[in-house]
């Protein structure tokens, strides 16, 4: 984190925005059909591509129907149960870095 993370986060944001725009562009690189533009869908896709912090914000939107328009709440409900899976080795590495060896600290995972 900190100042060293800025270039990486800037690149991640650039890629997320450009890929999201490409989803709705009439010019498709793969020759397919573009998605019909929807602001809630575009924003959800962008949040998912920006990572965990933005997915959490999307989950907040999904859980706050009195604060956000219905179409955003319905779209962001996809952040509650259909995020991309994460490889176990990545999860295991993070757990062990934070808590130590899994067998030593947990009876099962």
PDB file of N, CA and C in Angstrom, residues 17-105:
ATOM      1  N   UNK A  17     -11.850   0.477 -16.437  1.00  0.00           N
ATOM      2  CA  UNK A  17     -12.696   1.423 -17.172  1.00  0.00           C
ATOM      3  C   UNK A  17     -12.711   1.082 -18.660  1.00  0.00           C
ATOM      4  N   UNK A  18     -11.545   0.819 -19.236  1.00  0.00           N
ATOM      5  CA  UNK A  18     -11.504   0.540 -20.672  1.00  0.00           C
ATOM      6  C   UNK A  18     -12.244  -0.759 -21.010  1.00  0.00           C
ATOM      7  N   UNK A  19     -12.130  -1.783 -20.179  1.00  0.00           N
ATOM      8  CA  UNK A  19     -12.839  -3.045 -20.440  1.00  0.00           C
ATOM      9  C   UNK A  19     -14.345  -2.875 -20.284  1.00  0.00           C
ATOM     10  N   UNK A  20     -14.747  -2.075 -19.328  1.00  0.00           N
ATOM     11  CA  UNK A  20     -16.175  -1.840 -19.133  1.00  0.00           C
ATOM     12  C   UNK A  20     -16.745  -1.062 -20.311  1.00  0.00           C
ATOM     13  N   UNK A  21     -16.031  -0.047 -20.766  1.00  0.00           N
ATOM     14  CA  UNK A  21     -16.485   0.701 -21.943  1.00  0.00           C
ATOM     15  C   UNK A  21     -16.550  -0.200 -23.170  1.00  0.00           C
ATOM     16  N   UNK A  22     -15.582  -1.095 -23.310  1.00  0.00           N
ATOM     17  CA  UNK A  22     -15.546  -2.006 -24.450  1.00  0.00           C
ATOM     18  C   UNK A  22     -16.765  -2.927 -24.470  1.00  0.00           C
ATOM     19  N   UNK A  23     -17.260  -3.318 -23.299  1.00  0.00           N
ATOM     20  CA  UNK A  23     -18.442  -4.190 -23.244  1.00  0.00           C
ATOM     21  C   UNK A  23     -19.636  -3.579 -23.974  1.00  0.00           C
ATOM     22  N   UNK A  24     -19.729  -2.258 -23.969  1.00  0.00           N
ATOM     23  CA  UNK A  24     -20.894  -1.568 -24.529  1.00  0.00           C
ATOM     24  C   UNK A  24     -20.592  -0.859 -25.849  1.00  0.00           C
ATOM     25  N   UNK A  25     -19.355  -0.920 -26.305  1.00  0.00           N
ATOM     26  CA  UNK A  25     -18.942  -0.242 -27.528  1.00  0.00           C
ATOM     27  C   UNK A  25     -19.564  -0.903 -28.753  1.00  0.00           C
ATOM     28  N   UNK A  26     -20.012  -0.099 -29.727  1.00  0.00           N
ATOM     29  CA  UNK A  26     -20.549  -0.701 -30.952  1.00  0.00           C
ATOM     30  C   UNK A  26     -19.460  -1.419 -31.768  1.00  0.00           C
ATOM     31  N   UNK A  27     -18.201  -1.103 -31.517  1.00  0.00           N
ATOM     32  CA  UNK A  27     -17.093  -1.765 -32.191  1.00  0.00           C
ATOM     33  C   UNK A  27     -16.535  -2.821 -31.241  1.00  0.00           C
ATOM     34  N   UNK A  28     -16.817  -4.077 -31.524  1.00  0.00           N
ATOM     35  CA  UNK A  28     -16.380  -5.181 -30.684  1.00  0.00           C
ATOM     36  C   UNK A  28     -15.139  -5.827 -31.283  1.00  0.00           C
ATOM     37  N   UNK A  29     -14.095  -5.980 -30.489  1.00  0.00           N
ATOM     38  CA  UNK A  29     -12.836  -6.539 -30.967  1.00  0.00           C
ATOM     39  C   UNK A  29     -12.973  -7.997 -31.391  1.00  0.00           C
ATOM     40  N   UNK A  30     -13.871  -8.727 -30.736  1.00  0.00           N
ATOM     41  CA  UNK A  30     -14.046 -10.151 -31.043  1.00  0.00           C
ATOM     42  C   UNK A  30     -15.125 -10.392 -32.087  1.00  0.00           C
ATOM     43  N   UNK A  31     -15.698  -9.321 -32.634  1.00  0.00           N
ATOM     44  CA  UNK A  31     -16.725  -9.448 -33.655  1.00  0.00           C
ATOM     45  C   UNK A  31     -18.108  -9.734 -33.118  1.00  0.00           C
ATOM     46  N   UNK A  32     -18.256  -9.816 -31.801  1.00  0.00           N
ATOM     47  CA  UNK A  32     -19.553 -10.093 -31.190  1.00  0.00           C
ATOM     48  C   UNK A  32     -20.441  -8.859 -31.154  1.00  0.00           C
ATOM     49  N   UNK A  33     -21.579  -9.029 -30.537  1.00  0.00           N
ATOM     50  CA  UNK A  33     -22.515  -7.916 -30.392  1.00  0.00           C
ATOM     51  C   UNK A  33     -22.264  -7.214 -29.068  1.00  0.00           C
ATOM     52  N   UNK A  34     -22.331  -5.889 -29.048  1.00  0.00           N
ATOM     53  CA  UNK A  34     -22.167  -5.166 -27.782  1.00  0.00           C
ATOM     54  C   UNK A  34     -23.390  -5.354 -26.897  1.00  0.00           C
ATOM     55  N   UNK A  35     -23.154  -5.214 -25.591  1.00  0.00           N
ATOM     56  CA  UNK A  35     -24.277  -5.233 -24.668  1.00  0.00           C
ATOM     57  C   UNK A  35     -25.030  -3.918 -24.797  1.00  0.00           C
ATOM     58  N   UNK A  36     -26.328  -3.981 -24.557  1.00  0.00           N
ATOM     59  CA  UNK A  36     -27.101  -2.749 -24.533  1.00  0.00           C
ATOM     60  C   UNK A  36     -26.716  -1.990 -23.270  1.00  0.00           C
ATOM     61  N   UNK A  37     -26.444  -0.693 -23.414  1.00  0.00           N
ATOM     62  CA  UNK A  37     -25.948   0.076 -22.269  1.00  0.00           C
ATOM     63  C   UNK A  37     -27.008   0.208 -21.193  1.00  0.00           C
ATOM     64  N   UNK A  38     -26.572  -0.012 -19.976  1.00  0.00           N
ATOM     65  CA  UNK A  38     -27.378   0.192 -18.779  1.00  0.00           C
ATOM     66  C   UNK A  38     -26.424   0.725 -17.719  1.00  0.00           C
ATOM     67  N   UNK A  39     -26.726   1.889 -17.170  1.00  0.00           N
ATOM     68  CA  UNK A  39     -25.840   2.479 -16.165  1.00  0.00           C
ATOM     69  C   UNK A  39     -25.629   1.560 -14.961  1.00  0.00           C
ATOM     70  N   UNK A  40     -26.673   0.936 -14.414  1.00  0.00           N
ATOM     71  CA  UNK A  40     -26.439   0.040 -13.278  1.00  0.00           C
ATOM     72  C   UNK A  40     -25.530  -1.141 -13.628  1.00  0.00           C
ATOM     73  N   UNK A  41     -25.712  -1.728 -14.811  1.00  0.00           N
ATOM     74  CA  UNK A  41     -24.881  -2.864 -15.220  1.00  0.00           C
ATOM     75  C   UNK A  41     -23.437  -2.408 -15.409  1.00  0.00           C
ATOM     76  N   UNK A  42     -23.259  -1.281 -16.093  1.00  0.00           N
ATOM     77  CA  UNK A  42     -21.907  -0.764 -16.334  1.00  0.00           C
ATOM     78  C   UNK A  42     -21.195  -0.475 -15.015  1.00  0.00           C
ATOM     79  N   UNK A  43     -21.885   0.133 -14.070  1.00  0.00           N
ATOM     80  CA  UNK A  43     -21.272   0.462 -12.791  1.00  0.00           C
ATOM     81  C   UNK A  43     -20.927  -0.799 -11.993  1.00  0.00           C
ATOM     82  N   UNK A  44     -21.810  -1.799 -12.021  1.00  0.00           N
ATOM     83  CA  UNK A  44     -21.515  -3.059 -11.327  1.00  0.00           C
ATOM     84  C   UNK A  44     -20.297  -3.746 -11.928  1.00  0.00           C
ATOM     85  N   UNK A  45     -20.239  -3.803 -13.247  1.00  0.00           N
ATOM     86  CA  UNK A  45     -19.084  -4.433 -13.904  1.00  0.00           C
ATOM     87  C   UNK A  45     -17.799  -3.700 -13.544  1.00  0.00           C
ATOM     88  N   UNK A  46     -17.859  -2.377 -13.541  1.00  0.00           N
ATOM     89  CA  UNK A  46     -16.691  -1.584 -13.180  1.00  0.00           C
ATOM     90  C   UNK A  46     -16.271  -1.873 -11.745  1.00  0.00           C
ATOM     91  N   UNK A  47     -17.219  -1.891 -10.822  1.00  0.00           N
ATOM     92  CA  UNK A  47     -16.902  -2.185  -9.423  1.00  0.00           C
ATOM     93  C   UNK A  47     -16.259  -3.560  -9.284  1.00  0.00           C
ATOM     94  N   UNK A  48     -16.800  -4.564  -9.986  1.00  0.00           N
ATOM     95  CA  UNK A  48     -16.235  -5.908  -9.894  1.00  0.00           C
ATOM     96  C   UNK A  48     -14.804  -5.938 -10.409  1.00  0.00           C
ATOM     97  N   UNK A  49     -14.538  -5.176 -11.451  1.00  0.00           N
ATOM     98  CA  UNK A  49     -13.190  -5.148 -12.020  1.00  0.00           C
ATOM     99  C   UNK A  49     -12.215  -4.343 -11.165  1.00  0.00           C
ATOM    100  N   UNK A  50     -12.732  -3.439 -10.363  1.00  0.00           N
ATOM    101  CA  UNK A  50     -11.866  -2.631  -9.505  1.00  0.00           C
ATOM    102  C   UNK A  50     -11.464  -3.358  -8.227  1.00  0.00           C
ATOM    103  N   UNK A  51     -12.145  -4.434  -7.895  1.00  0.00           N
ATOM    104  CA  UNK A  51     -11.701  -5.257  -6.778  1.00  0.00           C
ATOM    105  C   UNK A  51     -12.578  -5.215  -5.545  1.00  0.00           C
ATOM    106  N   UNK A  52     -12.037  -5.805  -4.487  1.00  0.00           N
ATOM    107  CA  UNK A  52     -12.784  -6.111  -3.268  1.00  0.00           C
ATOM    108  C   UNK A  52     -13.436  -4.894  -2.605  1.00  0.00           C
ATOM    109  N   UNK A  53     -12.732  -3.786  -2.529  1.00  0.00           N
ATOM    110  CA  UNK A  53     -13.297  -2.603  -1.874  1.00  0.00           C
ATOM    111  C   UNK A  53     -14.546  -2.130  -2.598  1.00  0.00           C
ATOM    112  N   UNK A  54     -14.491  -2.138  -3.912  1.00  0.00           N
ATOM    113  CA  UNK A  54     -15.642  -1.685  -4.695  1.00  0.00           C
ATOM    114  C   UNK A  54     -16.765  -2.716  -4.674  1.00  0.00           C
ATOM    115  N   UNK A  55     -16.432  -3.994  -4.609  1.00  0.00           N
ATOM    116  CA  UNK A  55     -17.464  -5.018  -4.476  1.00  0.00           C
ATOM    117  C   UNK A  55     -18.199  -4.819  -3.159  1.00  0.00           C
ATOM    118  N   UNK A  56     -17.459  -4.492  -2.100  1.00  0.00           N
ATOM    119  CA  UNK A  56     -18.105  -4.216  -0.806  1.00  0.00           C
ATOM    120  C   UNK A  56     -19.035  -3.011  -0.923  1.00  0.00           C
ATOM    121  N   UNK A  57     -18.621  -1.994  -1.650  1.00  0.00           N
ATOM    122  CA  UNK A  57     -19.486  -0.831  -1.867  1.00  0.00           C
ATOM    123  C   UNK A  57     -20.733  -1.253  -2.638  1.00  0.00           C
ATOM    124  N   UNK A  58     -20.552  -2.126  -3.633  1.00  0.00           N
ATOM    125  CA  UNK A  58     -21.700  -2.651  -4.375  1.00  0.00           C
ATOM    126  C   UNK A  58     -22.642  -3.438  -3.484  1.00  0.00           C
ATOM    127  N   UNK A  59     -22.081  -4.209  -2.552  1.00  0.00           N
ATOM    128  CA  UNK A  59     -22.914  -4.955  -1.606  1.00  0.00           C
ATOM    129  C   UNK A  59     -23.694  -4.001  -0.707  1.00  0.00           C
ATOM    130  N   UNK A  60     -23.081  -2.881  -0.354  1.00  0.00           N
ATOM    131  CA  UNK A  60     -23.787  -1.868   0.437  1.00  0.00           C
ATOM    132  C   UNK A  60     -24.957  -1.310  -0.367  1.00  0.00           C
ATOM    133  N   UNK A  61     -24.727  -1.030  -1.647  1.00  0.00           N
ATOM    134  CA  UNK A  61     -25.806  -0.520  -2.511  1.00  0.00           C
ATOM    135  C   UNK A  61     -26.939  -1.541  -2.564  1.00  0.00           C
ATOM    136  N   UNK A  62     -26.586  -2.816  -2.739  1.00  0.00           N
ATOM    137  CA  UNK A  62     -27.595  -3.877  -2.819  1.00  0.00           C
ATOM    138  C   UNK A  62     -28.399  -4.010  -1.539  1.00  0.00           C
ATOM    139  N   UNK A  63     -27.779  -3.673  -0.433  1.00  0.00           N
ATOM    140  CA  UNK A  63     -28.422  -3.840   0.873  1.00  0.00           C
ATOM    141  C   UNK A  63     -29.114  -2.584   1.379  1.00  0.00           C
ATOM    142  N   UNK A  64     -29.169  -1.553   0.541  1.00  0.00           N
ATOM    143  CA  UNK A  64     -29.738  -0.271   0.986  1.00  0.00           C
ATOM    144  C   UNK A  64     -30.802   0.233   0.022  1.00  0.00           C
ATOM    145  N   UNK A  65     -31.923  -0.478  -0.082  1.00  0.00           N
ATOM    146  CA  UNK A  65     -32.949  -0.066  -1.045  1.00  0.00           C
ATOM    147  C   UNK A  65     -33.599   1.283  -0.739  1.00  0.00           C
ATOM    148  N   UNK A  66     -33.470   1.752   0.482  1.00  0.00           N
ATOM    149  CA  UNK A  66     -34.060   3.054   0.805  1.00  0.00           C
ATOM    150  C   UNK A  66     -33.135   4.217   0.409  1.00  0.00           C
ATOM    151  N   UNK A  67     -31.876   3.901   0.082  1.00  0.00           N
ATOM    152  CA  UNK A  67     -30.913   4.946  -0.280  1.00  0.00           C
ATOM    153  C   UNK A  67     -30.627   5.044  -1.775  1.00  0.00           C
ATOM    154  N   UNK A  68     -30.826   3.939  -2.508  1.00  0.00           N
ATOM    155  CA  UNK A  68     -30.437   3.890  -3.912  1.00  0.00           C
ATOM    156  C   UNK A  68     -31.621   3.504  -4.788  1.00  0.00           C
ATOM    157  N   UNK A  69     -31.597   3.926  -6.067  1.00  0.00           N
ATOM    158  CA  UNK A  69     -32.687   3.560  -6.981  1.00  0.00           C
ATOM    159  C   UNK A  69     -32.824   2.044  -7.128  1.00  0.00           C
ATOM    160  N   UNK A  70     -34.046   1.603  -7.327  1.00  0.00           N
ATOM    161  CA  UNK A  70     -34.360   0.178  -7.386  1.00  0.00           C
ATOM    162  C   UNK A  70     -33.502  -0.568  -8.407  1.00  0.00           C
ATOM    163  N   UNK A  71     -33.301   0.019  -9.603  1.00  0.00           N
ATOM    164  CA  UNK A  71     -32.551  -0.684 -10.644  1.00  0.00           C
ATOM    165  C   UNK A  71     -31.087  -0.907 -10.241  1.00  0.00           C
ATOM    166  N   UNK A  72     -30.528  -0.007  -9.445  1.00  0.00           N
ATOM    167  CA  UNK A  72     -29.155  -0.189  -8.951  1.00  0.00           C
ATOM    168  C   UNK A  72     -29.123  -1.261  -7.863  1.00  0.00           C
ATOM    169  N   UNK A  73     -30.098  -1.230  -6.976  1.00  0.00           N
ATOM    170  CA  UNK A  73     -30.171  -2.230  -5.906  1.00  0.00           C
ATOM    171  C   UNK A  73     -30.284  -3.632  -6.507  1.00  0.00           C
ATOM    172  N   UNK A  74     -31.170  -3.794  -7.501  1.00  0.00           N
ATOM    173  CA  UNK A  74     -31.353  -5.101  -8.126  1.00  0.00           C
ATOM    174  C   UNK A  74     -30.087  -5.567  -8.840  1.00  0.00           C
ATOM    175  N   UNK A  75     -29.430  -4.675  -9.551  1.00  0.00           N
ATOM    176  CA  UNK A  75     -28.209  -5.058 -10.274  1.00  0.00           C
ATOM    177  C   UNK A  75     -27.077  -5.390  -9.321  1.00  0.00           C
ATOM    178  N   UNK A  76     -26.923  -4.607  -8.277  1.00  0.00           N
ATOM    179  CA  UNK A  76     -25.822  -4.836  -7.342  1.00  0.00           C
ATOM    180  C   UNK A  76     -26.060  -6.036  -6.423  1.00  0.00           C
ATOM    181  N   UNK A  77     -27.268  -6.574  -6.428  1.00  0.00           N
ATOM    182  CA  UNK A  77     -27.495  -7.810  -5.685  1.00  0.00           C
ATOM    183  C   UNK A  77     -26.662  -8.947  -6.264  1.00  0.00           C
ATOM    184  N   UNK A  78     -26.222  -8.802  -7.508  1.00  0.00           N
ATOM    185  CA  UNK A  78     -25.331  -9.800  -8.113  1.00  0.00           C
ATOM    186  C   UNK A  78     -23.977  -9.821  -7.409  1.00  0.00           C
ATOM    187  N   UNK A  79     -23.639  -8.747  -6.719  1.00  0.00           N
ATOM    188  CA  UNK A  79     -22.385  -8.709  -5.950  1.00  0.00           C
ATOM    189  C   UNK A  79     -22.496  -9.496  -4.652  1.00  0.00           C
ATOM    190  N   UNK A  80     -23.713  -9.836  -4.268  1.00  0.00           N
ATOM    191  CA  UNK A  80     -23.903 -10.556  -3.014  1.00  0.00           C
ATOM    192  C   UNK A  80     -23.629 -12.048  -3.152  1.00  0.00           C
ATOM    193  N   UNK A  81     -23.869 -12.593  -4.339  1.00  0.00           N
ATOM    194  CA  UNK A  81     -23.751 -14.044  -4.448  1.00  0.00           C
ATOM    195  C   UNK A  81     -23.107 -14.547  -5.729  1.00  0.00           C
ATOM    196  N   UNK A  82     -22.622 -13.660  -6.572  1.00  0.00           N
ATOM    197  CA  UNK A  82     -22.059 -14.161  -7.826  1.00  0.00           C
ATOM    198  C   UNK A  82     -20.777 -13.426  -8.213  1.00  0.00           C
ATOM    199  N   UNK A  83     -19.864 -13.356  -7.305  1.00  0.00           N
ATOM    200  CA  UNK A  83     -18.566 -12.786  -7.635  1.00  0.00           C
ATOM    201  C   UNK A  83     -17.675 -13.894  -8.182  1.00  0.00           C
ATOM    202  N   UNK A  84     -16.607 -13.510  -8.846  1.00  0.00           N
ATOM    203  CA  UNK A  84     -15.716 -14.502  -9.439  1.00  0.00           C
ATOM    204  C   UNK A  84     -15.014 -15.303  -8.352  1.00  0.00           C
ATOM    205  N   UNK A  85     -14.857 -16.616  -8.582  1.00  0.00           N
ATOM    206  CA  UNK A  85     -14.160 -17.444  -7.590  1.00  0.00           C
ATOM    207  C   UNK A  85     -12.683 -17.085  -7.508  1.00  0.00           C
ATOM    208  N   UNK A  86     -12.106 -17.344  -6.359  1.00  0.00           N
ATOM    209  CA  UNK A  86     -10.694 -17.070  -6.118  1.00  0.00           C
ATOM    210  C   UNK A  86      -9.985 -18.387  -5.877  1.00  0.00           C
ATOM    211  N   UNK A  87      -8.853 -18.587  -6.521  1.00  0.00           N
ATOM    212  CA  UNK A  87      -8.097 -19.823  -6.404  1.00  0.00           C
ATOM    213  C   UNK A  87      -7.729 -20.087  -4.940  1.00  0.00           C
ATOM    214  N   UNK A  88      -7.875 -21.348  -4.492  1.00  0.00           N
ATOM    215  CA  UNK A  88      -7.592 -21.721  -3.111  1.00  0.00           C
ATOM    216  C   UNK A  88      -6.169 -21.372  -2.708  1.00  0.00           C
ATOM    217  N   UNK A  89      -5.202 -21.539  -3.593  1.00  0.00           N
ATOM    218  CA  UNK A  89      -3.807 -21.251  -3.247  1.00  0.00           C
ATOM    219  C   UNK A  89      -3.607 -19.788  -2.860  1.00  0.00           C
ATOM    220  N   UNK A  90      -4.337 -18.900  -3.488  1.00  0.00           N
ATOM    221  CA  UNK A  90      -4.258 -17.478  -3.135  1.00  0.00           C
ATOM    222  C   UNK A  90      -4.831 -17.265  -1.737  1.00  0.00           C
ATOM    223  N   UNK A  91      -6.003 -17.860  -1.494  1.00  0.00           N
ATOM    224  CA  UNK A  91      -6.654 -17.730  -0.184  1.00  0.00           C
ATOM    225  C   UNK A  91      -5.765 -18.321   0.907  1.00  0.00           C
ATOM    226  N   UNK A  92      -5.234 -19.513   0.651  1.00  0.00           N
ATOM    227  CA  UNK A  92      -4.382 -20.190   1.629  1.00  0.00           C
ATOM    228  C   UNK A  92      -3.152 -19.345   1.957  1.00  0.00           C
ATOM    229  N   UNK A  93      -2.528 -18.776   0.955  1.00  0.00           N
ATOM    230  CA  UNK A  93      -1.343 -17.937   1.168  1.00  0.00           C
ATOM    231  C   UNK A  93      -1.666 -16.748   2.064  1.00  0.00           C
ATOM    232  N   UNK A  94      -2.797 -16.118   1.819  1.00  0.00           N
ATOM    233  CA  UNK A  94      -3.198 -14.951   2.619  1.00  0.00           C
ATOM    234  C   UNK A  94      -3.485 -15.368   4.057  1.00  0.00           C
ATOM    235  N   UNK A  95      -4.231 -16.452   4.226  1.00  0.00           N
ATOM    236  CA  UNK A  95      -4.549 -16.928   5.584  1.00  0.00           C
ATOM    237  C   UNK A  95      -3.268 -17.238   6.350  1.00  0.00           C
ATOM    238  N   UNK A  96      -2.365 -17.967   5.704  1.00  0.00           N
ATOM    239  CA  UNK A  96      -1.134 -18.362   6.399  1.00  0.00           C
ATOM    240  C   UNK A  96      -0.216 -17.173   6.652  1.00  0.00           C
ATOM    241  N   UNK A  97      -0.235 -16.195   5.777  1.00  0.00           N
ATOM    242  CA  UNK A  97       0.566 -14.992   6.009  1.00  0.00           C
ATOM    243  C   UNK A  97       0.028 -14.209   7.212  1.00  0.00           C
ATOM    244  N   UNK A  98      -1.284 -14.197   7.362  1.00  0.00           N
ATOM    245  CA  UNK A  98      -1.914 -13.434   8.438  1.00  0.00           C
ATOM    246  C   UNK A  98      -1.940 -14.180   9.774  1.00  0.00           C
ATOM    247  N   UNK A  99      -2.107 -15.514   9.724  1.00  0.00           N
ATOM    248  CA  UNK A  99      -2.319 -16.247  10.970  1.00  0.00           C
ATOM    249  C   UNK A  99      -1.300 -17.351  11.242  1.00  0.00           C
ATOM    250  N   UNK A 100      -0.467 -17.662  10.272  1.00  0.00           N
ATOM    251  CA  UNK A 100       0.473 -18.768  10.421  1.00  0.00           C
ATOM    252  C   UNK A 100      -0.062 -20.015   9.736  1.00  0.00           C
ATOM    253  N   UNK A 101       0.619 -21.140   9.886  1.00  0.00           N
ATOM    254  CA  UNK A 101       0.201 -22.382   9.219  1.00  0.00           C
ATOM    255  C   UNK A 101      -1.231 -22.776   9.585  1.00  0.00           C
ATOM    256  N   UNK A 102      -1.999 -23.127   8.588  1.00  0.00           N
ATOM    257  CA  UNK A 102      -3.402 -23.489   8.808  1.00  0.00           C
ATOM    258  C   UNK A 102      -3.559 -24.649   9.780  1.00  0.00           C
ATOM    259  N   UNK A 103      -2.846 -25.779   9.600  1.00  0.00           N
ATOM    260  CA  UNK A 103      -3.050 -26.915  10.526  1.00  0.00           C
ATOM    261  C   UNK A 103      -2.718 -26.564  11.979  1.00  0.00           C
ATOM    262  N   UNK A 104      -1.834 -25.612  12.179  1.00  0.00           N
ATOM    263  CA  UNK A 104      -1.449 -25.232  13.542  1.00  0.00           C
ATOM    264  C   UNK A 104      -2.524 -24.379  14.226  1.00  0.00           C
ATOM    265  N   UNK A 105      -3.258 -23.607  13.444  1.00  0.00           N
ATOM    266  CA  UNK A 105      -4.205 -22.654  14.015  1.00  0.00           C
ATOM    267  C   UNK A 105      -5.675 -22.988  13.822  1.00  0.00           C
TER     268      UNK A 105
END
